[in-house]
CSV table of C-alpha atoms and ligand atoms in Angstrom, one decimal:
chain,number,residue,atom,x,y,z
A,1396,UNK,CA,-76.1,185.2,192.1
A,1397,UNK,CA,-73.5,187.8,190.8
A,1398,UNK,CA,-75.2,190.4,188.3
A,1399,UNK,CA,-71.9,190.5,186.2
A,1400,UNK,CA,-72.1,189.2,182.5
A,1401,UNK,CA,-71.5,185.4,182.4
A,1402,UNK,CA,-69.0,184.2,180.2
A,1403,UNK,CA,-68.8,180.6,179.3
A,1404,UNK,CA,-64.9,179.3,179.3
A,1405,UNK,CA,-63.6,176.2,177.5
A,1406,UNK,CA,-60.0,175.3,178.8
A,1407,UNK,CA,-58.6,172.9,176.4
A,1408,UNK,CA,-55.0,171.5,175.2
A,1409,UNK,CA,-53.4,168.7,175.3
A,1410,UNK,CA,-53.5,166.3,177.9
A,1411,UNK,CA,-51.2,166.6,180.6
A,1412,UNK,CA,-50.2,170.3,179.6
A,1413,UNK,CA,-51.5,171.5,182.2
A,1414,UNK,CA,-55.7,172.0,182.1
A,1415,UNK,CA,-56.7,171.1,185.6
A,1416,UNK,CA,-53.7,172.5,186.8
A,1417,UNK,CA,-54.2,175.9,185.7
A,1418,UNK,CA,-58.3,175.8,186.5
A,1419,UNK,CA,-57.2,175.1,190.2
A,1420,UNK,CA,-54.7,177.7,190.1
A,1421,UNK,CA,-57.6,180.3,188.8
A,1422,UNK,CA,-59.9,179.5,191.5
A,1423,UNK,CA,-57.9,179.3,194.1
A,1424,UNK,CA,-56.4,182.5,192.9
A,1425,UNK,CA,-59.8,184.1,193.1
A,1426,UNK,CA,-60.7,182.7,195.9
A,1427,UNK,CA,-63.0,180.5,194.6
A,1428,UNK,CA,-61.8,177.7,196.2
A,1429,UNK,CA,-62.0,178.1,200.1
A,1430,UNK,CA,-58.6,178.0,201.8
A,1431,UNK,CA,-59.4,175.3,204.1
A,1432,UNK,CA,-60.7,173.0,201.1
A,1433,UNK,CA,-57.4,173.6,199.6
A,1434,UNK,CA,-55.3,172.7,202.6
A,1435,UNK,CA,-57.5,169.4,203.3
A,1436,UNK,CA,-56.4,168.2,199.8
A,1437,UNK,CA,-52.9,169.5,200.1
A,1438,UNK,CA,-52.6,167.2,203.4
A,1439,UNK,CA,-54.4,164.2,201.2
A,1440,UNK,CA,-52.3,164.9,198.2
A,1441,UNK,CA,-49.2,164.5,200.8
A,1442,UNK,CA,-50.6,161.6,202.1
A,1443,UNK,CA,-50.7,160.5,198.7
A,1444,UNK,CA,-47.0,160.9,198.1
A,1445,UNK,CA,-48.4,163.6,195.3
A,1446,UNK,CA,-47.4,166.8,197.2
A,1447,UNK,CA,-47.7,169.9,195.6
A,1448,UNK,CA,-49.8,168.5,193.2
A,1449,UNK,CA,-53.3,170.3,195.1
A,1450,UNK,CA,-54.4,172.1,192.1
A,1451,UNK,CA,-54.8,169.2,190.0
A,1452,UNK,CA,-55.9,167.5,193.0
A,1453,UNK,CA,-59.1,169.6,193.9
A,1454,UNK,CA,-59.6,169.1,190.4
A,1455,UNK,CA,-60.0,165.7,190.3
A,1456,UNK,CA,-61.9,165.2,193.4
A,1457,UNK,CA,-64.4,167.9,191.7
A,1458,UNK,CA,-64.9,165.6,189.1
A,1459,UNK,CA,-64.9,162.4,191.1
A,1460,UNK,CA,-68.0,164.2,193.2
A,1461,UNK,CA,-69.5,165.1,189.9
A,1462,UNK,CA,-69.7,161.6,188.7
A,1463,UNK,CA,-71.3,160.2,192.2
A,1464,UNK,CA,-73.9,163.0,191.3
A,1465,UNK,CA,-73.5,164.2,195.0
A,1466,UNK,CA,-74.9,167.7,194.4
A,1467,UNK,CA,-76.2,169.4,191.0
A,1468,UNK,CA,-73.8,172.4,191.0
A,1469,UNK,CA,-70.1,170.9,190.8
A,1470,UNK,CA,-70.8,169.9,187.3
A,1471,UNK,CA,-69.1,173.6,186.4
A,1472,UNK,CA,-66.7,175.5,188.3
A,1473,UNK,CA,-67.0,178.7,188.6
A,1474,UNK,CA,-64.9,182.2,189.2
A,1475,UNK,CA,-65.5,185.7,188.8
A,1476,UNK,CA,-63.4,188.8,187.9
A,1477,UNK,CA,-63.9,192.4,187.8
A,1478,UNK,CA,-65.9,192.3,184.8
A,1479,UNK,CA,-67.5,188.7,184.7
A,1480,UNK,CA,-68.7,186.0,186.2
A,1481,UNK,CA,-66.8,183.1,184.7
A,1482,UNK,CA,-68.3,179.0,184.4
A,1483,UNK,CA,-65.8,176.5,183.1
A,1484,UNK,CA,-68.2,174.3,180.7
A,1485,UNK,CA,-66.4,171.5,181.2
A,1486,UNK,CA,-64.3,169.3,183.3
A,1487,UNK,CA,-60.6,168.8,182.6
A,1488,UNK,CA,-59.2,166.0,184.3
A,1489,UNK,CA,-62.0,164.4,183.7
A,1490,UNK,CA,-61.5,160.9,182.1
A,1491,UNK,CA,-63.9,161.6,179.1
A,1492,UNK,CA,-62.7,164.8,178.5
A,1493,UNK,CA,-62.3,165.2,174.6
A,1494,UNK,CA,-66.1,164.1,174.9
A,1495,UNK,CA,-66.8,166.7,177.2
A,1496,UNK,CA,-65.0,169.0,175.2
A,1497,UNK,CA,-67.6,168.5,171.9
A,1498,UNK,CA,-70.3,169.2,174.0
A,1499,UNK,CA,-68.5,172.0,176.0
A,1500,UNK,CA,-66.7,173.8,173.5
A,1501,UNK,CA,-69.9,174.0,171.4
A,1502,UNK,CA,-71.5,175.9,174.8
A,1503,UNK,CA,-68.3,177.9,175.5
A,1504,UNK,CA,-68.5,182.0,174.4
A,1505,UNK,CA,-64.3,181.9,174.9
A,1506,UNK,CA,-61.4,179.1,175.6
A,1507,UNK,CA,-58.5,179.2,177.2
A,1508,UNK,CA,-55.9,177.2,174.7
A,1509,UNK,CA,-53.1,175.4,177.1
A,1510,UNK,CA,-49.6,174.7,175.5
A,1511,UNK,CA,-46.6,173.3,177.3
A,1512,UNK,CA,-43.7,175.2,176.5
A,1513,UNK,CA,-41.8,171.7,176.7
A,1514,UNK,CA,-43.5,169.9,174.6
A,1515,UNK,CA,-45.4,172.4,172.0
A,1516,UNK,CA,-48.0,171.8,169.9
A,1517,UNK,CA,-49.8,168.2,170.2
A,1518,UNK,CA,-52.1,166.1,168.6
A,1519,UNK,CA,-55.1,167.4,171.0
A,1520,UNK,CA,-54.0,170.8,170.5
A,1521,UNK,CA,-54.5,170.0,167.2
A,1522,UNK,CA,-57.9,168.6,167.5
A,1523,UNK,CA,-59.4,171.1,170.1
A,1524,UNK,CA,-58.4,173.8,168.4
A,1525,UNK,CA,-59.9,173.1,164.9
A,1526,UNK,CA,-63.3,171.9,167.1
A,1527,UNK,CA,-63.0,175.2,168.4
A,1528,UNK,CA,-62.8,177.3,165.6
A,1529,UNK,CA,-65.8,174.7,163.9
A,1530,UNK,CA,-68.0,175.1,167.0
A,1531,UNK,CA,-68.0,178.9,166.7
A,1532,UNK,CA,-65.2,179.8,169.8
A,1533,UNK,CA,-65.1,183.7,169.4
A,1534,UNK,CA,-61.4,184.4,171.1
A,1535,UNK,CA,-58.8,182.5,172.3
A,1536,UNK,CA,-56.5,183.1,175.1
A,1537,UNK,CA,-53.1,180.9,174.2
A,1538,UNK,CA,-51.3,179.8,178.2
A,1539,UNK,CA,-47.6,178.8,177.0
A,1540,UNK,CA,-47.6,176.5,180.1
A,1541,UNK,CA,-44.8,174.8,182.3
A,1542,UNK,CA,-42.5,177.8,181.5
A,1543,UNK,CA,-40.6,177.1,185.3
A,1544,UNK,CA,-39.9,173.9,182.9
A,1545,UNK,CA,-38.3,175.5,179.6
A,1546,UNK,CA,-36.1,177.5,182.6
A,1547,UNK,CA,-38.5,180.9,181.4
A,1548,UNK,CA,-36.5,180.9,178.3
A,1549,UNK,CA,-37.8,183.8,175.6
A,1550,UNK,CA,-37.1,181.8,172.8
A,1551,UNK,CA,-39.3,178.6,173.5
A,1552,UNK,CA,-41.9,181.2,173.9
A,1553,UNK,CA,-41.4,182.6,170.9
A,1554,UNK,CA,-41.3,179.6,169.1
A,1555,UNK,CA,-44.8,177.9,170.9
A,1556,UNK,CA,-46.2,181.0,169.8
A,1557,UNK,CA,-45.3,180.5,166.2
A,1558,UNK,CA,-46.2,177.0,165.9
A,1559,UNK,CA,-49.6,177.8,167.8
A,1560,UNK,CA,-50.0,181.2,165.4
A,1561,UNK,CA,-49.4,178.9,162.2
A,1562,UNK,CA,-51.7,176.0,163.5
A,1563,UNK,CA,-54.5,178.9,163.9
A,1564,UNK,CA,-54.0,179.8,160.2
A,1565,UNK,CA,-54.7,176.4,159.0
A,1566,UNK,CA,-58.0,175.7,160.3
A,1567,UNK,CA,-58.3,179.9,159.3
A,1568,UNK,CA,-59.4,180.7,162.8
A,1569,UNK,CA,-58.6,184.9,163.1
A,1570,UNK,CA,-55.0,185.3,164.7
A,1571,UNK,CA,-56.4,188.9,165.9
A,1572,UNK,CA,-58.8,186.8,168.2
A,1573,UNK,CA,-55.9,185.2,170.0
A,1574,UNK,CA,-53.5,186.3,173.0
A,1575,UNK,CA,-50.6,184.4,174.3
A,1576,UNK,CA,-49.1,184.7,177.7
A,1577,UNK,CA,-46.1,182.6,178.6
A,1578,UNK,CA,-47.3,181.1,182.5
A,1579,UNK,CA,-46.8,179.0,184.7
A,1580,UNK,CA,-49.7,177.3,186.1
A,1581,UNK,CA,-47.9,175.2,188.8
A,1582,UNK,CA,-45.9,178.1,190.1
A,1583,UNK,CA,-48.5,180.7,189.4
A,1584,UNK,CA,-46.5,182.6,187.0
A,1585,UNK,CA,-48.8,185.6,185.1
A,1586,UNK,CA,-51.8,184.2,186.3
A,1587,UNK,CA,-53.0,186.3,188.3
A,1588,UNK,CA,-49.9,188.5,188.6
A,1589,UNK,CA,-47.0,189.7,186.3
A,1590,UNK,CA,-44.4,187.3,187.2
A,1591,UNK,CA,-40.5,188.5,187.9
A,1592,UNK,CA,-39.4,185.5,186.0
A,1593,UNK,CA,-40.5,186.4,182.5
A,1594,UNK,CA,-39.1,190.0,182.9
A,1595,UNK,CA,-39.3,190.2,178.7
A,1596,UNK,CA,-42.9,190.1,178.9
A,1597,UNK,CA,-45.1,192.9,179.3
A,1598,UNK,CA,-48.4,191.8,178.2
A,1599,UNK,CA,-51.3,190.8,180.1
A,1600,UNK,CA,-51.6,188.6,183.0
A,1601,UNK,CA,-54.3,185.3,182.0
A,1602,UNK,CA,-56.7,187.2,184.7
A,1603,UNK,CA,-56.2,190.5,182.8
A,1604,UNK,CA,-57.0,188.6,179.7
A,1605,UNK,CA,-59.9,186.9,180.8
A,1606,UNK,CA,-61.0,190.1,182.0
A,1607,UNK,CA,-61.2,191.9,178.9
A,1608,UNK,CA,-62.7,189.4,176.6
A,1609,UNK,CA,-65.7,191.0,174.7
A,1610,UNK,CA,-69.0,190.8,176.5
A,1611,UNK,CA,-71.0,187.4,174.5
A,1612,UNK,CA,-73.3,188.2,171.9
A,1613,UNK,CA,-76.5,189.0,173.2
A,1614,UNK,CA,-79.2,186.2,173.2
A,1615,UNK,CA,-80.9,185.5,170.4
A,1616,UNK,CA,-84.6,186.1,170.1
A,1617,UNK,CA,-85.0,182.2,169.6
A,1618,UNK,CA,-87.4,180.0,171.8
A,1619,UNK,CA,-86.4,178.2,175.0
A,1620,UNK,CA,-83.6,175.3,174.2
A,1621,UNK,CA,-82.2,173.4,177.5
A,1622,UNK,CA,-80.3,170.4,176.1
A,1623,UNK,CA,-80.5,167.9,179.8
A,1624,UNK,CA,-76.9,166.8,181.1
A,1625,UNK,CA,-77.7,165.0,183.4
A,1626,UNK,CA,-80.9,164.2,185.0
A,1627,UNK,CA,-80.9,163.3,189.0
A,1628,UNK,CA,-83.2,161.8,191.5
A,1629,UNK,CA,-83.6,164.7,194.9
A,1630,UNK,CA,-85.3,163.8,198.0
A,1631,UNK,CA,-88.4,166.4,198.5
A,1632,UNK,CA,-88.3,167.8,194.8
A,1633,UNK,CA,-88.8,164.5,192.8
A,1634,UNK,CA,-86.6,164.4,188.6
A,1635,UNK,CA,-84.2,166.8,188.6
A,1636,UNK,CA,-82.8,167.6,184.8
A,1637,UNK,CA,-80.0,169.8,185.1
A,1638,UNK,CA,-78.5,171.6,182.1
A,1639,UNK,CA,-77.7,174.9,180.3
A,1640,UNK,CA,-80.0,177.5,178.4
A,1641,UNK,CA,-78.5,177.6,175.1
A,1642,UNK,CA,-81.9,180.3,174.3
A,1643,UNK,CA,-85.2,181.7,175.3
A,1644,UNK,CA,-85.9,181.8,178.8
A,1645,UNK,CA,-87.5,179.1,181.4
A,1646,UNK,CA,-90.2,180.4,184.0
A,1647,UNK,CA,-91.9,178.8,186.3
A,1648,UNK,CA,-95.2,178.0,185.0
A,1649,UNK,CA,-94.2,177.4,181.7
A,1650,UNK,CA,-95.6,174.4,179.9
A,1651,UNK,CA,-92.6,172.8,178.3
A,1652,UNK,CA,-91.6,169.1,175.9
A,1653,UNK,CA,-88.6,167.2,176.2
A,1654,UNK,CA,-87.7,166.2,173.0
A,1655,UNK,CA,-87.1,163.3,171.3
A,1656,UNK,CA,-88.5,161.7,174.4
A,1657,UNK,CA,-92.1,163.6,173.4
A,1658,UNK,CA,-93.1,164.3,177.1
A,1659,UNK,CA,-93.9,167.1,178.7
A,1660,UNK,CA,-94.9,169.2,181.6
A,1661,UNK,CA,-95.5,172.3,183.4
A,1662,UNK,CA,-92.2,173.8,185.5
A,1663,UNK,CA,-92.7,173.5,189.1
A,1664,UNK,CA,-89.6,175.2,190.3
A,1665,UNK,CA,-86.0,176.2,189.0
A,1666,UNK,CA,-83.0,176.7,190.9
A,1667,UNK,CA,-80.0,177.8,190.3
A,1668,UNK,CA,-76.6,178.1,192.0
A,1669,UNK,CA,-78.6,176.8,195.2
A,1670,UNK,CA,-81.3,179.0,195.0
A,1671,UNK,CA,-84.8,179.2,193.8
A,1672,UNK,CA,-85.3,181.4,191.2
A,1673,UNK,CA,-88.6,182.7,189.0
A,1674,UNK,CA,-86.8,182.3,185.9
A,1675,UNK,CA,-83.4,181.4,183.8
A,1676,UNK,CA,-82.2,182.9,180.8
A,1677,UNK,CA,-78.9,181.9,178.2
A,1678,UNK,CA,-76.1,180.7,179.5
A,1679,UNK,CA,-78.0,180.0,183.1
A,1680,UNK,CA,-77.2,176.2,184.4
A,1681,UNK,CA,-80.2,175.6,185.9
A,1682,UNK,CA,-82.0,172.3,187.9
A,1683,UNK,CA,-85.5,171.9,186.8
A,1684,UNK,CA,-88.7,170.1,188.1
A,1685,UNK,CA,-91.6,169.4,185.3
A,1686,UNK,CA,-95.2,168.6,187.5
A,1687,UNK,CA,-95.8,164.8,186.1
A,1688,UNK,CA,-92.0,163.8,184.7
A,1689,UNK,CA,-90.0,161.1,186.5
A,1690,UNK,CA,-86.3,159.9,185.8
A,1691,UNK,CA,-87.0,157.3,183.2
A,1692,UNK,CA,-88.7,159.6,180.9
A,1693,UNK,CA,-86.6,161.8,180.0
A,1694,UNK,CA,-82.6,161.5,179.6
A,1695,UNK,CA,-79.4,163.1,179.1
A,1696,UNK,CA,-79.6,164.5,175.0
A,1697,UNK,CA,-82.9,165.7,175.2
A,1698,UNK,CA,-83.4,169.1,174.4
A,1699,UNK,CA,-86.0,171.1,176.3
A,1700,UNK,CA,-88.6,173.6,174.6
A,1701,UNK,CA,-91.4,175.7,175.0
A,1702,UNK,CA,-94.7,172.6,174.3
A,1703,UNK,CA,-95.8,175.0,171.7
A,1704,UNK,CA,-92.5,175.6,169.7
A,1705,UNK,CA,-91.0,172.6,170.5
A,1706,UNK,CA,-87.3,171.3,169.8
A,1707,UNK,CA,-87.1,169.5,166.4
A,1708,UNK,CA,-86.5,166.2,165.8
A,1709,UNK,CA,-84.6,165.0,162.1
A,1710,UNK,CA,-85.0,162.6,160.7
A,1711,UNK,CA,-82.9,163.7,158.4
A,1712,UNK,CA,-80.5,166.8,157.8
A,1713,UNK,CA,-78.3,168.0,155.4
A,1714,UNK,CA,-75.1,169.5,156.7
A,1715,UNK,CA,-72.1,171.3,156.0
A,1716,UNK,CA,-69.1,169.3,157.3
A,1717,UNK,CA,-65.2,169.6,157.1
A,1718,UNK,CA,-63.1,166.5,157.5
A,1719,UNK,CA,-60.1,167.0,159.9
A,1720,UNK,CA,-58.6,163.3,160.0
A,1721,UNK,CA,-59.9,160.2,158.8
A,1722,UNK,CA,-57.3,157.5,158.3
A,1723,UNK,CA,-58.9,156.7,154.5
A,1724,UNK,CA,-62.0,158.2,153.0
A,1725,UNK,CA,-65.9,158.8,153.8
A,1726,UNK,CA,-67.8,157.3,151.1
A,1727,UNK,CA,-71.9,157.0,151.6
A,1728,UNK,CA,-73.1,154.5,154.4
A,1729,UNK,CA,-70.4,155.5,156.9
A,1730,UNK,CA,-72.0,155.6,160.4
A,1731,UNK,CA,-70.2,157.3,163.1
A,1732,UNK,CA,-70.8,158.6,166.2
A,1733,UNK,CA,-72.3,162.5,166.4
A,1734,UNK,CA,-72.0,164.4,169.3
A,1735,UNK,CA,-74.3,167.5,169.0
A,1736,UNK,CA,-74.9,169.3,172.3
A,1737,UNK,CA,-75.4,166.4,175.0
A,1738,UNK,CA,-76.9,164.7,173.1
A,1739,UNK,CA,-74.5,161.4,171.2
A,1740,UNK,CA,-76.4,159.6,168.1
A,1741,UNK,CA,-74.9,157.4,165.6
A,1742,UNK,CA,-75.8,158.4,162.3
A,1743,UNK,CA,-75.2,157.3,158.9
A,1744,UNK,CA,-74.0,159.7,156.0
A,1745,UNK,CA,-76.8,159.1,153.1
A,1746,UNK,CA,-75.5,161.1,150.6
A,1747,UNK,CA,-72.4,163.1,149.6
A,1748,UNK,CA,-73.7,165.7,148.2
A,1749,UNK,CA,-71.5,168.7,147.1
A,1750,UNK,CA,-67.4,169.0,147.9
A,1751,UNK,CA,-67.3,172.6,148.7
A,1752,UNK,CA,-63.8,174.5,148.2
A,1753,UNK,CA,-62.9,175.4,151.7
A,1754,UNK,CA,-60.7,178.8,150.9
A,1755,UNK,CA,-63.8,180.5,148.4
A,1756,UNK,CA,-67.0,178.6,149.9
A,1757,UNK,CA,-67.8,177.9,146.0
A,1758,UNK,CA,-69.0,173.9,145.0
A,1759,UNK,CA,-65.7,172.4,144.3
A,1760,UNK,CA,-67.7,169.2,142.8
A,1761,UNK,CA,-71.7,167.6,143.0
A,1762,UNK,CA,-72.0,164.2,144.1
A,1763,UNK,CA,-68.3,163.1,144.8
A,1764,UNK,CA,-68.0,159.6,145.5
A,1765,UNK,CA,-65.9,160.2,148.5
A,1766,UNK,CA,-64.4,162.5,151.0
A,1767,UNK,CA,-60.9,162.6,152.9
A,1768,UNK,CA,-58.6,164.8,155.4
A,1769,UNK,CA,-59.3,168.4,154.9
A,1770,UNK,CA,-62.1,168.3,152.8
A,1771,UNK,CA,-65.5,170.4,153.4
A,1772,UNK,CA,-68.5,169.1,152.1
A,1773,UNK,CA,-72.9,169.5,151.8
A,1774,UNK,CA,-73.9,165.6,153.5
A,1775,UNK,CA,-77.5,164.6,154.2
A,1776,UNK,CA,-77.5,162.5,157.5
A,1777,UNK,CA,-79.8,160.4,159.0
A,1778,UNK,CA,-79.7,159.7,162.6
A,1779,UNK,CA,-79.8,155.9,163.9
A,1780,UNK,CA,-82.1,156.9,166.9
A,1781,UNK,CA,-84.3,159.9,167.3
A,1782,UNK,CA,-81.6,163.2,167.3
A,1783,UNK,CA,-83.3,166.4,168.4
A,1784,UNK,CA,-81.4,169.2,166.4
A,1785,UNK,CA,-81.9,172.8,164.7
A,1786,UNK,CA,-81.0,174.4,161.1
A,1787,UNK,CA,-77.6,176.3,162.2
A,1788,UNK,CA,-79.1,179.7,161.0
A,1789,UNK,CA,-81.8,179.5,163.0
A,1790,UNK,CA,-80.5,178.8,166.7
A,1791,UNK,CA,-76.8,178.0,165.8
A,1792,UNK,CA,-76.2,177.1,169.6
A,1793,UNK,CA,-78.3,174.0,168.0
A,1794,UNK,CA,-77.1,173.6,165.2
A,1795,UNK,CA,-73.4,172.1,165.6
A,1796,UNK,CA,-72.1,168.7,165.9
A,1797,UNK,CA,-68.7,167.2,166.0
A,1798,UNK,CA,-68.0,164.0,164.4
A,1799,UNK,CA,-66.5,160.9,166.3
A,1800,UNK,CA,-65.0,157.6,165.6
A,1801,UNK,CA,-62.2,155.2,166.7
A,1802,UNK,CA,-61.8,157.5,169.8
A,1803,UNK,CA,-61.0,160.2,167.2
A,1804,UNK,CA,-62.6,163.4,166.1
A,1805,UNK,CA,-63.0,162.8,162.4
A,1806,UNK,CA,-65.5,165.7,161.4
A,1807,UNK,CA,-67.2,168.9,162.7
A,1808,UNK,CA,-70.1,170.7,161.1
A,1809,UNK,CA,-73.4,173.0,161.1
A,1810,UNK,CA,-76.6,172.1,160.4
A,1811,UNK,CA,-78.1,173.5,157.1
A,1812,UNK,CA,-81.5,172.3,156.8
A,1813,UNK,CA,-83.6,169.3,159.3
A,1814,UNK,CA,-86.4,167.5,157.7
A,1815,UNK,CA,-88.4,166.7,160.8
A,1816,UNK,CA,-89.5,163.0,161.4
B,2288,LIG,P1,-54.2,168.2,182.1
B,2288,LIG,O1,-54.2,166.8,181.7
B,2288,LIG,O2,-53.9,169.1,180.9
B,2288,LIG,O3,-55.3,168.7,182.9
B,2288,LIG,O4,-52.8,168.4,183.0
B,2288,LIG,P2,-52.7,168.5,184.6
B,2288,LIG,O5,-53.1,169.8,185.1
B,2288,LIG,O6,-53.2,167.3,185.2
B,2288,LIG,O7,-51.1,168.6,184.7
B,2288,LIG,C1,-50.3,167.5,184.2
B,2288,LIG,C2,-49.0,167.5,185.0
B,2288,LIG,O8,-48.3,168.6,184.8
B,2288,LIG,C3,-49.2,167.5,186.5
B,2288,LIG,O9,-48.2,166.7,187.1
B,2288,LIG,C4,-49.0,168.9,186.9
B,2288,LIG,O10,-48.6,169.1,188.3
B,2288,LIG,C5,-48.0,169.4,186.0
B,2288,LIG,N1,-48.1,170.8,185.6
B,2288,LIG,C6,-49.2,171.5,185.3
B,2288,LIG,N2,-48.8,172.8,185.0
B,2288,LIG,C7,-47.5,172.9,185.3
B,2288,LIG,C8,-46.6,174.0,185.2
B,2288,LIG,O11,-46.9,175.1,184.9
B,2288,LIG,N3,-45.3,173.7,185.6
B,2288,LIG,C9,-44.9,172.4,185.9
B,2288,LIG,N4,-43.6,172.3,186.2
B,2288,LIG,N5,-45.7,171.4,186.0
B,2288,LIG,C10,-47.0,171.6,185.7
């Protein structure tokens, strides 16, 4: 276990601009990836008529293993720097990825932004930026990708970084929070060192960058709240529910509920990054065994609490919501999918209560009859099935959700108030 500060890194874009790319690139450029791992998928990737291709490729077979559930700890990939000890919160390449995104984005401290230089802003860039900036992303670090592509030119540059500048204005996330650095990910270009080829650019290379992102804020003083990923069978320790401290702290010993599954347990043993440890803390992925809990009783979207102070379950909430794109308008009774933490609940919108003026924060209008594109708005929601979930001011890490439908992110938002079933 490294005792630098952890930061949790989103890497998001478009697809195809270059996401798993660059991720191998990082680890292999910080030797995260052992050299002989690299060379066996260079020789499959050969094989495969894809030579060339083995950063992507380690990436996908990461993902591949992660789906088999073959071992607990390749669901993140991890790196460190000088200054921290980096976990990438989710898994580009992977097929689901904008769905992994909701739930990683809302976990990730920072995010990497990747932009092709030759093909600019995109409707995912779109998307995951304005989830990012909703789900509470504090800086962003802007890759201008594929630049070996645009031939290194200065002016495609320029202009990526003006379309991505203006696009961060929109959704009003602070342009002083973002860098850009022009790179390229398959050539290794100001990654991890200032590249000849961009001799007009003397900023800082995307491991400098990453390096001096502000520390996270410290933990809040909230109780323990594990949302469960994933939970997995392991010969000689029994259920194995793997997932990431959002607050509190988890020691052995502890008597702890899953919620909304309403079981609980004392913890047996916790381990992390292949070791046993006493206790975890925020931002710690941890595998967990509860004396008395087996596979079917618990599952992927429970959230996981001190039995005394246990997670909260709505049955209704009221939320604050903006609308990002919805093909017509939201009117009461719409039932979309939500996607808050692991956990993904379809739930109807009750009420519209209040259209808020997005620019001032002041009640635009009470009661509107509908909602569109661009709109922010007070709803009251009630979840379809059981939805564990927490007032945003009181453990934010549990209070945001994005909104899904038609394979489209519609809606992203923060818990105001839950009124507990
Ligand atoms: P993702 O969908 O965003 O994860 O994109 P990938 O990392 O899978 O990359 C998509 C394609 O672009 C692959 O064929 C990569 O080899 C290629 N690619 C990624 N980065 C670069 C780059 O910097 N330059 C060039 N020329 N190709 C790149």
């Amino acid at each position: 276990m490294s005792d630098k500060p952890h930061q949790n890194l989103a890497v998001i874009g478009h697809v195809d601009h270059g996401k798993s790319t660059m991720v191998g690139r990082l680890l292999f450029e910080t030797g995260s990836v052992p050299e002989h791992v690299i060379e066996q998928h260079r020789e499959e990737a050969e094989e495969k008529g894809k030579g060339g291709f083995e950063f992507a490729y380690v990436m996908d077979n990461l993902a591949e293993e992660r789906e088999r559930g073959v071992t607990i700890d390749i669901a993140h990939q991890e790196f460190d720097t000088d200054e921290y000890y980096f976990t990438i919160v989710d898994c580009p390449g992977h097929r689901d990825f904008v769905k992994n995104m909701i739930t990683g984005a809302s976990q990730a401290d920072n995010a990497v932004l990747v932009v092709a230089a030759d093909d600019g802003v995109a409707p995912q860039t779109r998307e995951h930026v304005f989830l990012a900036r909703t789900l509470g992303i504090d800086e962003l670090i802007v890759a201008v990708n594929k630049m070996d592509v645009v031939d290194y030119s200065e002016d495609t540059y320029k202009q990526v970084v003006s379309d991505v500048t203006d696009l961060l204005k929109q959704v009003q996330f602070d342009t002083d929070d973002a860098s850009f650095i022009p790179t390229s990910a398959f050539e290794g270009d100001n990654v991890s060192e200032h590249s000849e080829n961009t001799p007009w650019y003397d900023g800082e290379t995307l491991l400098e960058s990453l390096n001096s992102l502000p520390e996270p804020q410290p933990p809040t003083d909230a109780p323990l709240r594990l949302p469960i990923q994933d939970v997995y069978t392991i010969s000689g320790i029994g259920t194995v529910p793997v997932g990431r401290i959002e607050t509190g702290t988890m020691n052995t010993g502890d008597n702890v509920s899953f919620q909304p599954s309403d079981v609980g347990g004392e913890v047996k043993t916790i381990e992390m990054h292949h070791e046993e440890v006493p206790s975890a803390e925020p931002g710690d992925n941890v595998g967990f065994n509860v004396r008395g809990i087996g596979k079917d009783d618990i599952r992927r979207g429970d959230v996981c609490g001190p039995a005394d102070d246990p997670p909260s379950v709505a049955e209704t909430f009221t939320a604050q919501v903006v609308v990002m794109q919805h093909p017509s308008v939201i009117t009461a009774g719409y039932t979309p999918v939500f996607h808050a933490h692991t956990a993904q609940v379809a739930c109807t919108i009750e009420s519209i209560d209040k259209k808020m003026d997005p620019s001032s924060g002041e009640v635009a209008e009470e009661n509107p009859d509908f909602i569109q594109s661009g709109d922010a708005a007070v709803v009251t929601v009630r979840p379809q099935k059981p939805l564990s979930i927490e007032p945003s001011s009181e453990i934010p890490e549990l209070g945001s959700f994005a909104v899904r439908d038609m394979g489209q992110t519609i809606a992203a938002g923060k818990v105001l108030d839950v009124n507990e079933a």
